[in-house]
PDB file of C-alpha atoms and ligand atoms in Angstrom:
ATOM      1  CA  MET A  18      17.939  16.965 -21.783  1.00 70.00           C
ATOM      2  CA  ASP A  19      16.344  16.725 -25.246  1.00 80.00           C
ATOM      3  CA  LYS A  20      12.902  15.406 -26.052  1.00 86.00           C
ATOM      4  CA  GLY A  21      13.070  11.946 -27.539  1.00 84.00           C
ATOM      5  CA  LYS A  22      10.366   9.707 -28.966  1.00 93.00           C
ATOM      6  CA  PHE A  23       6.777  10.680 -28.261  1.00 95.00           C
ATOM      7  CA  LEU A  24       5.359   8.169 -25.772  1.00 95.00           C
ATOM      8  CA  TYR A  25       1.819   9.060 -24.755  1.00 95.00           C
ATOM      9  CA  GLU A  26      -0.807  11.784 -25.048  1.00 97.00           C
ATOM     10  CA  GLY A  27      -3.358  12.316 -22.289  1.00 96.00           C
ATOM     11  CA  LYS A  28      -6.169  14.860 -22.072  1.00 96.00           C
ATOM     12  CA  ALA A  29      -3.936  17.599 -20.648  1.00 98.00           C
ATOM     13  CA  LYS A  30      -0.330  16.446 -21.167  1.00 98.00           C
ATOM     14  CA  ARG A  31       2.066  14.789 -23.601  1.00 98.00           C
ATOM     15  CA  VAL A  32       4.869  12.518 -22.429  1.00 98.00           C
ATOM     16  CA  TYR A  33       8.176  11.997 -24.282  1.00 98.00           C
ATOM     17  CA  ARG A  34      11.130   9.713 -23.710  1.00 97.00           C
ATOM     18  CA  THR A  35      14.612  11.149 -23.191  1.00 97.00           C
ATOM     19  CA  ALA A  36      18.105   9.758 -23.769  1.00 96.00           C
ATOM     20  CA  ASP A  37      17.938   8.527 -20.159  1.00 96.00           C
ATOM     21  CA  PRO A  38      15.522   5.549 -19.918  1.00 95.00           C
ATOM     22  CA  ASN A  39      14.762   6.543 -16.324  1.00 96.00           C
ATOM     23  CA  GLN A  40      13.492  10.013 -17.220  1.00 97.00           C
ATOM     24  CA  TYR A  41      10.581  11.353 -19.252  1.00 97.00           C
ATOM     25  CA  ILE A  42       9.633  14.858 -20.322  1.00 98.00           C
ATOM     26  CA  VAL A  43       6.053  15.979 -19.600  1.00 98.00           C
ATOM     27  CA  SER A  44       4.628  18.760 -21.753  1.00 98.00           C
ATOM     28  CA  TYR A  45       1.512  20.509 -20.388  1.00 98.00           C
ATOM     29  CA  LYS A  46      -1.215  21.475 -22.897  1.00 98.00           C
ATOM     30  CA  ASP A  47      -3.898  24.174 -22.805  1.00 98.00           C
ATOM     31  CA  ASP A  48      -6.568  21.587 -23.747  1.00 98.00           C
ATOM     32  CA  ALA A  49      -9.277  21.182 -21.133  1.00 98.00           C
ATOM     33  CA  THR A  50     -11.866  18.437 -20.825  1.00 98.00           C
ATOM     34  CA  ALA A  51     -14.537  17.704 -18.248  1.00 98.00           C
ATOM     35  CA  PHE A  52     -17.180  15.065 -17.552  1.00 96.00           C
ATOM     36  CA  ASP A  53     -15.075  12.216 -18.872  1.00 93.00           C
ATOM     37  CA  GLY A  54     -14.071  14.091 -21.993  1.00 93.00           C
ATOM     38  CA  GLN A  55     -17.639  15.028 -23.025  1.00 96.00           C
ATOM     39  CA  LYS A  56     -16.934  18.739 -22.604  1.00 98.00           C
ATOM     40  CA  LYS A  57     -13.924  20.072 -24.479  1.00 98.00           C
ATOM     41  CA  GLY A  58     -12.234  23.449 -24.620  1.00 98.00           C
ATOM     42  CA  THR A  59      -9.041  25.425 -24.310  1.00 98.00           C
ATOM     43  CA  ILE A  60      -7.827  27.474 -21.370  1.00 98.00           C
ATOM     44  CA  THR A  61      -5.167  29.914 -22.579  1.00 98.00           C
ATOM     45  CA  ASP A  62      -1.841  29.330 -20.784  1.00 98.00           C
ATOM     46  CA  LYS A  63      -3.304  26.620 -18.531  1.00 99.00           C
ATOM     47  CA  GLY A  64      -0.322  24.461 -19.545  1.00 99.00           C
ATOM     48  CA  VAL A  65       2.070  27.087 -18.239  1.00 98.00           C
ATOM     49  CA  VAL A  66       0.200  27.532 -14.944  1.00 99.00           C
ATOM     50  CA  ASN A  67      -0.166  23.784 -14.324  1.00 99.00           C
ATOM     51  CA  ASN A  68       3.481  23.077 -15.141  1.00 99.00           C
ATOM     52  CA  LEU A  69       4.821  25.877 -12.909  1.00 99.00           C
ATOM     53  CA  VAL A  70       2.363  25.227 -10.054  1.00 99.00           C
ATOM     54  CA  SER A  71       3.008  21.453 -10.123  1.00 99.00           C
ATOM     55  CA  ALA A  72       6.774  21.988 -10.124  1.00 98.00           C
ATOM     56  CA  HIS A  73       6.442  24.393  -7.177  1.00 98.00           C
ATOM     57  CA  PHE A  74       4.332  21.944  -5.133  1.00 99.00           C
ATOM     58  CA  PHE A  75       6.551  18.956  -5.996  1.00 99.00           C
ATOM     59  CA  LYS A  76       9.669  20.846  -4.835  1.00 98.00           C
ATOM     60  CA  LEU A  77       8.010  21.834  -1.559  1.00 98.00           C
ATOM     61  CA  LEU A  78       6.720  18.299  -0.972  1.00 98.00           C
ATOM     62  CA  GLU A  79      10.177  16.778  -1.591  1.00 98.00           C
ATOM     63  CA  GLN A  80      11.472  19.105   1.148  1.00 98.00           C
ATOM     64  CA  GLU A  81       8.722  17.746   3.398  1.00 98.00           C
ATOM     65  CA  GLY A  82       9.923  14.190   2.755  1.00 98.00           C
ATOM     66  CA  VAL A  83       7.301  13.176   0.177  1.00 98.00           C
ATOM     67  CA  PRO A  84       9.076  11.517  -2.789  1.00 98.00           C
ATOM     68  CA  THR A  85       7.824  12.780  -6.180  1.00 98.00           C
ATOM     69  CA  HIS A  86       8.549  12.159  -9.850  1.00 98.00           C
ATOM     70  CA  PHE A  87       9.733  15.762 -10.344  1.00 98.00           C
ATOM     71  CA  VAL A  88      13.326  16.196 -11.569  1.00 98.00           C
ATOM     72  CA  GLU A  89      13.585  19.687 -13.036  1.00 98.00           C
ATOM     73  CA  LEU A  90      11.714  22.435 -14.808  1.00 98.00           C
ATOM     74  CA  LEU A  91      12.798  22.705 -18.466  1.00 98.00           C
ATOM     75  CA  ASN A  92      10.727  25.702 -19.559  1.00 98.00           C
ATOM     76  CA  ASP A  93       7.286  27.236 -18.947  1.00 98.00           C
ATOM     77  CA  ARG A  94       5.401  24.208 -20.250  1.00 98.00           C
ATOM     78  CA  GLU A  95       7.762  21.282 -19.670  1.00 98.00           C
ATOM     79  CA  MET A  96       9.374  19.394 -16.818  1.00 98.00           C
ATOM     80  CA  THR A  97      11.626  16.337 -16.605  1.00 98.00           C
ATOM     81  CA  VAL A  98      10.245  13.568 -14.399  1.00 98.00           C
ATOM     82  CA  ARG A  99      11.313  10.116 -13.228  1.00 98.00           C
ATOM     83  CA  ALA A 100       9.898   7.369 -15.437  1.00 97.00           C
ATOM     84  CA  VAL A 101       7.230   5.413 -13.556  1.00 98.00           C
ATOM     85  CA  ARG A 102       4.495   2.881 -14.112  1.00 97.00           C
ATOM     86  CA  ILE A 103       1.354   4.703 -12.975  1.00 98.00           C
ATOM     87  CA  VAL A 104      -0.699   2.869 -10.326  1.00 98.00           C
ATOM     88  CA  PRO A 105      -4.223   2.814 -11.820  1.00 98.00           C
ATOM     89  CA  ILE A 106      -5.836   4.418  -8.765  1.00 99.00           C
ATOM     90  CA  GLU A 107      -6.742   8.091  -8.295  1.00 98.00           C
ATOM     91  CA  LEU A 108      -6.671   9.119  -4.632  1.00 99.00           C
ATOM     92  CA  VAL A 109      -8.977  12.006  -3.781  1.00 99.00           C
ATOM     93  CA  VAL A 110      -8.607  13.804  -0.445  1.00 99.00           C
ATOM     94  CA  ARG A 111     -11.406  16.129   0.685  1.00 99.00           C
ATOM     95  CA  ASN A 112     -11.542  18.765   3.437  1.00 99.00           C
ATOM     96  CA  VAL A 113     -14.804  20.453   2.457  1.00 99.00           C
ATOM     97  CA  THR A 114     -17.848  18.994   0.661  1.00 99.00           C
ATOM     98  CA  ALA A 115     -17.963  19.702  -3.086  1.00 99.00           C
ATOM     99  CA  GLY A 116     -18.363  18.043  -6.469  1.00 98.00           C
ATOM    100  CA  SER A 117     -19.130  14.339  -6.632  1.00 98.00           C
ATOM    101  CA  LEU A 118     -19.074  13.853  -2.830  1.00 98.00           C
ATOM    102  CA  ALA A 119     -21.828  16.451  -2.356  1.00 98.00           C
ATOM    103  CA  LYS A 120     -23.822  14.925  -5.221  1.00 98.00           C
ATOM    104  CA  ARG A 121     -23.363  11.270  -4.175  1.00 98.00           C
ATOM    105  CA  LEU A 122     -24.263  11.819  -0.516  1.00 98.00           C
ATOM    106  CA  GLY A 123     -26.881  14.546  -1.002  1.00 98.00           C
ATOM    107  CA  LEU A 124     -24.897  17.208   0.865  1.00 98.00           C
ATOM    108  CA  ASP A 125     -24.625  20.941   0.266  1.00 98.00           C
ATOM    109  CA  GLU A 126     -21.272  22.145  -1.047  1.00 98.00           C
ATOM    110  CA  GLY A 127     -18.992  24.047   1.318  1.00 98.00           C
ATOM    111  CA  ILE A 128     -19.454  22.074   4.561  1.00 98.00           C
ATOM    112  CA  GLU A 129     -16.156  21.689   6.418  1.00 98.00           C
ATOM    113  CA  LEU A 130     -15.412  18.031   7.238  1.00 98.00           C
ATOM    114  CA  ASP A 131     -14.326  17.017  10.776  1.00 98.00           C
ATOM    115  CA  GLU A 132     -11.574  14.865   9.291  1.00 98.00           C
ATOM    116  CA  PRO A 133     -10.296  14.450   5.723  1.00 98.00           C
ATOM    117  CA  VAL A 134     -12.196  11.976   3.548  1.00 98.00           C
ATOM    118  CA  VAL A 135      -9.997   9.774   1.328  1.00 98.00           C
ATOM    119  CA  GLU A 136     -11.508   8.124  -1.746  1.00 99.00           C
ATOM    120  CA  TYR A 137     -10.144   5.778  -4.396  1.00 99.00           C
ATOM    121  CA  TYR A 138     -11.165   5.786  -8.054  1.00 98.00           C
ATOM    122  CA  TYR A 139     -10.208   3.100 -10.570  1.00 98.00           C
ATOM    123  CA  LYS A 140      -8.439   4.711 -13.526  1.00 98.00           C
ATOM    124  CA  SER A 141     -10.347   3.069 -16.371  1.00 97.00           C
ATOM    125  CA  ASP A 142     -11.685   4.970 -19.398  1.00 95.00           C
ATOM    126  CA  GLU A 143     -14.106   2.154 -20.312  1.00 97.00           C
ATOM    127  CA  LEU A 144     -15.602   2.118 -16.805  1.00 98.00           C
ATOM    128  CA  HIS A 145     -15.484   5.936 -16.432  1.00 96.00           C
ATOM    129  CA  ASP A 146     -13.218   5.913 -13.354  1.00 97.00           C
ATOM    130  CA  PRO A 147     -15.595   4.337 -10.795  1.00 98.00           C
ATOM    131  CA  LEU A 148     -15.331   4.919  -7.036  1.00 98.00           C
ATOM    132  CA  ILE A 149     -13.810   1.789  -5.455  1.00 98.00           C
ATOM    133  CA  ASN A 150     -12.810   0.599  -1.972  1.00 98.00           C
ATOM    134  CA  CYS A 151      -9.850  -1.326  -0.508  1.00 98.00           C
ATOM    135  CA  SER A 152     -11.511  -4.706  -1.158  1.00 98.00           C
ATOM    136  CA  HIS A 153     -11.967  -3.813  -4.828  1.00 98.00           C
ATOM    137  CA  ILE A 154      -8.304  -2.776  -5.015  1.00 98.00           C
ATOM    138  CA  ARG A 155      -7.283  -6.192  -3.617  1.00 98.00           C
ATOM    139  CA  LEU A 156      -9.724  -7.992  -5.913  1.00 98.00           C
ATOM    140  CA  LEU A 157      -8.387  -6.260  -9.036  1.00 98.00           C
ATOM    141  CA  LYS A 158      -4.771  -6.343  -7.734  1.00 98.00           C
ATOM    142  CA  LEU A 159      -4.389  -2.638  -8.539  1.00 98.00           C
ATOM    143  CA  ALA A 160      -1.814  -2.201  -5.752  1.00 98.00           C
ATOM    144  CA  GLU A 161      -0.181  -4.235  -2.988  1.00 97.00           C
ATOM    145  CA  PRO A 162      -1.784  -3.686   0.444  1.00 97.00           C
ATOM    146  CA  GLU A 163       1.456  -2.028   1.702  1.00 97.00           C
ATOM    147  CA  GLN A 164       1.501   0.260  -1.338  1.00 98.00           C
ATOM    148  CA  LEU A 165      -2.082   1.311  -0.637  1.00 98.00           C
ATOM    149  CA  THR A 166      -1.207   2.083   2.992  1.00 98.00           C
ATOM    150  CA  THR A 167       1.778   4.159   1.846  1.00 98.00           C
ATOM    151  CA  MET A 168      -0.259   6.029  -0.778  1.00 98.00           C
ATOM    152  CA  ARG A 169      -2.929   6.868   1.792  1.00 98.00           C
ATOM    153  CA  GLU A 170      -0.324   8.069   4.323  1.00 98.00           C
ATOM    154  CA  MET A 171       1.434  10.180   1.680  1.00 98.00           C
ATOM    155  CA  ALA A 172      -1.888  11.651   0.482  1.00 99.00           C
ATOM    156  CA  LEU A 173      -2.779  12.724   4.035  1.00 99.00           C
ATOM    157  CA  LYS A 174       0.693  14.209   4.507  1.00 98.00           C
ATOM    158  CA  VAL A 175       0.337  16.133   1.233  1.00 99.00           C
ATOM    159  CA  ASN A 176      -3.040  17.365   2.486  1.00 99.00           C
ATOM    160  CA  ASP A 177      -1.659  18.537   5.857  1.00 98.00           C
ATOM    161  CA  PHE A 178       1.161  20.417   4.202  1.00 98.00           C
ATOM    162  CA  LEU A 179      -0.748  21.967   1.280  1.00 98.00           C
ATOM    163  CA  LYS A 180      -3.737  22.972   3.422  1.00 98.00           C
ATOM    164  CA  LYS A 181      -1.526  25.094   5.707  1.00 98.00           C
ATOM    165  CA  TYR A 182       0.636  26.404   2.856  1.00 98.00           C
ATOM    166  CA  LEU A 183      -2.410  27.515   0.856  1.00 99.00           C
ATOM    167  CA  ASP A 184      -4.217  28.938   3.886  1.00 98.00           C
ATOM    168  CA  ALA A 185      -1.277  31.329   4.364  1.00 98.00           C
ATOM    169  CA  ARG A 186      -1.930  32.486   0.776  1.00 98.00           C
ATOM    170  CA  ASN A 187      -5.639  33.036   1.353  1.00 98.00           C
ATOM    171  CA  ILE A 188      -6.689  29.839  -0.406  1.00 99.00           C
ATOM    172  CA  ILE A 189      -8.878  27.053   1.030  1.00 99.00           C
ATOM    173  CA  LEU A 190      -7.857  23.598  -0.191  1.00 99.00           C
ATOM    174  CA  ILE A 191     -11.307  22.046  -0.709  1.00 99.00           C
ATOM    175  CA  ASP A 192     -10.171  18.755  -2.268  1.00 99.00           C
ATOM    176  CA  PHE A 193      -7.616  17.319  -4.686  1.00 99.00           C
ATOM    177  CA  LYS A 194      -6.646  14.218  -6.670  1.00 99.00           C
ATOM    178  CA  LEU A 195      -3.267  12.463  -6.594  1.00 99.00           C
ATOM    179  CA  GLU A 196      -1.708   9.728  -8.705  1.00 98.00           C
ATOM    180  CA  PHE A 197       1.281   7.599  -7.758  1.00 98.00           C
ATOM    181  CA  GLY A 198       3.797   5.665  -9.811  1.00 98.00           C
ATOM    182  CA  VAL A 199       6.344   2.911  -9.293  1.00 98.00           C
ATOM    183  CA  THR A 200       9.884   3.438 -10.629  1.00 97.00           C
ATOM    184  CA  GLU A 201      11.359   0.826 -12.953  1.00 89.00           C
ATOM    185  CA  GLY A 202      14.115  -1.234 -11.354  1.00 85.00           C
ATOM    186  CA  GLU A 203      14.002   0.136  -7.809  1.00 93.00           C
ATOM    187  CA  GLY A 204      10.224  -0.301  -7.582  1.00 95.00           C
ATOM    188  CA  ARG A 205       9.913   2.837  -5.455  1.00 97.00           C
ATOM    189  CA  LEU A 206       6.430   4.309  -4.942  1.00 98.00           C
ATOM    190  CA  ILE A 207       6.459   8.057  -5.645  1.00 98.00           C
ATOM    191  CA  LEU A 208       3.961  10.862  -6.197  1.00 98.00           C
ATOM    192  CA  ALA A 209       3.397  11.425  -9.928  1.00 98.00           C
ATOM    193  CA  ASP A 210       1.089  13.221 -12.405  1.00 98.00           C
ATOM    194  CA  GLU A 211       0.344  16.863 -11.432  1.00 98.00           C
ATOM    195  CA  ILE A 212      -0.970  19.062  -8.620  1.00 99.00           C
ATOM    196  CA  SER A 213      -2.648  22.046 -10.228  1.00 99.00           C
ATOM    197  CA  PRO A 214      -5.918  23.980 -10.572  1.00 99.00           C
ATOM    198  CA  ASP A 215      -7.018  21.115 -12.894  1.00 98.00           C
ATOM    199  CA  THR A 216      -6.693  18.533 -10.122  1.00 98.00           C
ATOM    200  CA  CYS A 217      -7.505  20.558  -6.986  1.00 99.00           C
ATOM    201  CA  ARG A 218     -10.374  22.723  -5.821  1.00 99.00           C
ATOM    202  CA  PHE A 219      -9.133  26.076  -4.525  1.00 99.00           C
ATOM    203  CA  TRP A 220     -11.505  28.654  -3.011  1.00 99.00           C
ATOM    204  CA  ASP A 221     -10.613  32.191  -1.980  1.00 98.00           C
ATOM    205  CA  LYS A 222     -10.639  32.274   1.835  1.00 98.00           C
ATOM    206  CA  GLN A 223     -12.613  35.520   2.132  1.00 98.00           C
ATOM    207  CA  THR A 224     -15.019  35.464  -0.819  1.00 98.00           C
ATOM    208  CA  ARG A 225     -15.111  31.650  -1.363  1.00 98.00           C
ATOM    209  CA  GLU A 226     -14.755  32.394  -5.060  1.00 98.00           C
ATOM    210  CA  LYS A 227     -13.683  29.327  -7.062  1.00 99.00           C
ATOM    211  CA  LEU A 228     -10.103  29.556  -8.385  1.00 99.00           C
ATOM    212  CA  ASP A 229      -9.858  26.240 -10.240  1.00 99.00           C
ATOM    213  CA  LYS A 230     -11.174  24.095 -13.094  1.00 98.00           C
ATOM    214  CA  ASP A 231     -14.733  24.213 -11.734  1.00 98.00           C
ATOM    215  CA  ARG A 232     -14.939  27.622 -13.485  1.00 98.00           C
ATOM    216  CA  PHE A 233     -14.542  25.715 -16.794  1.00 98.00           C
ATOM    217  CA  ARG A 234     -16.631  22.676 -15.771  1.00 98.00           C
ATOM    218  CA  ARG A 235     -19.548  24.864 -14.662  1.00 98.00           C
ATOM    219  CA  ASP A 236     -19.226  27.689 -17.240  1.00 98.00           C
ATOM    220  CA  LEU A 237     -18.628  30.299 -14.537  1.00 98.00           C
ATOM    221  CA  GLY A 238     -16.443  32.598 -16.697  1.00 98.00           C
ATOM    222  CA  GLY A 239     -13.135  34.091 -15.593  1.00 98.00           C
ATOM    223  CA  VAL A 240     -11.352  30.769 -16.157  1.00 98.00           C
ATOM    224  CA  GLU A 241      -7.982  32.107 -17.358  1.00 98.00           C
ATOM    225  CA  GLU A 242      -8.058  34.805 -14.655  1.00 98.00           C
ATOM    226  CA  ALA A 243      -8.530  32.165 -11.926  1.00 99.00           C
ATOM    227  CA  TYR A 244      -5.537  30.112 -13.151  1.00 99.00           C
ATOM    228  CA  GLN A 245      -3.378  33.270 -13.314  1.00 98.00           C
ATOM    229  CA  GLU A 246      -4.509  34.276  -9.822  1.00 98.00           C
ATOM    230  CA  ILE A 247      -3.344  30.922  -8.411  1.00 99.00           C
ATOM    231  CA  LEU A 248       0.010  31.334 -10.161  1.00 98.00           C
ATOM    232  CA  ARG A 249       0.324  34.875  -8.739  1.00 98.00           C
ATOM    233  CA  ARG A 250      -0.534  33.826  -5.155  1.00 98.00           C
ATOM    234  CA  LEU A 251       1.916  30.911  -5.229  1.00 98.00           C
ATOM    235  CA  LEU A 252       4.818  32.279  -7.238  1.00 98.00           C
ATOM    236  CA  GLY A 253       4.068  35.956  -7.831  1.00 93.00           C
TER     237      GLY A 253
HETATM  238  P1  TMP B 421     -14.947  15.207  -7.845  1.00 70.62           P
HETATM  239  O1  TMP B 421     -15.644  15.966  -6.750  1.00 70.62           O
HETATM  240  O2  TMP B 421     -15.493  15.540  -9.200  1.00 70.62           O
HETATM  241  O3  TMP B 421     -14.921  13.737  -7.565  1.00 70.62           O
HETATM  242  O4  TMP B 421     -13.442  15.707  -7.859  1.00 70.62           O
HETATM  243  C1  TMP B 421     -12.629  15.597  -6.719  1.00 70.62           C
HETATM  244  C2  TMP B 421     -11.265  16.229  -7.003  1.00 70.62           C
HETATM  245  O5  TMP B 421     -10.563  15.491  -7.962  1.00 70.62           O
HETATM  246  C3  TMP B 421     -11.342  17.658  -7.531  1.00 70.62           C
HETATM  247  O6  TMP B 421     -10.344  18.439  -6.880  1.00 70.62           O
HETATM  248  C4  TMP B 421     -11.038  17.549  -8.989  1.00 70.62           C
HETATM  249  C5  TMP B 421     -10.191  16.312  -9.091  1.00 70.62           C
HETATM  250  N1  TMP B 421     -10.448  15.537 -10.307  1.00 70.62           N
HETATM  251  C6  TMP B 421      -9.406  15.298 -11.187  1.00 70.62           C
HETATM  252  O7  TMP B 421      -8.276  15.721 -10.973  1.00 70.62           O
HETATM  253  N2  TMP B 421      -9.682  14.554 -12.304  1.00 70.62           N
HETATM  254  C7  TMP B 421     -10.904  14.060 -12.585  1.00 70.62           C
HETATM  255  O8  TMP B 421     -11.088  13.398 -13.613  1.00 70.62           O
HETATM  256  C8  TMP B 421     -11.970  14.313 -11.652  1.00 70.62           C
HETATM  257  C9  TMP B 421     -13.350  13.787 -11.907  1.00 70.62           C
HETATM  258  C10 TMP B 421     -11.686  15.052 -10.524  1.00 70.62           C
END
């Protein structure tokens, strides 16, 4: 499948059309941003790691019965995906306190939660992706109530599967963000975007060392090494 017309450029990926109107090509970049784009940088070979790790997770999740946009890996930085209209909601699932949850609720980081916490954020650059609830989603008509129920169920299923899978590879799944899309025509709700060290928090089980984008966000050093370590533990 050849790359067709350029469609869209996000902070970390470019999307192209293909000859098939139902498929796009996603190309993963090394560009990194944080804090709503205020902090900018490059993480060498991040695009490769995020493409390969996302493809790996999408394949495993399909086997678990979670429908995803993944079609096939094209090369180290590119995959073919099903064309979708992205639902403008980011679902965050958390197993351990960290990041904005710790800050918002005045909690220390690293406290294991009794049950997963699911949060919704409105994907809006102007509003800086605010935290929203189910009433806000109905008010803004961001998704149908049944779609929201399905997204929540799928997010918890993804969490159950990935938590166990990563634990066996000495990684604690602290939290992660998912995006969903609706296919043209069929109107099927499927998992989209990426699942990578950019969109998850991964801690080493023994040392609790951070192996994700927090190393870039918080200037912790060893950023490239952390991304490569995740790739090695998952595919190495
Ligand atoms: P948070 O603690 O900053 O709200 O982040 C929760 C999770 O969501 C974390 O695994 C990182 C991921 N995330 C993204 O993928 N994109 C974003 O823009 C933000 C803010 C977080």
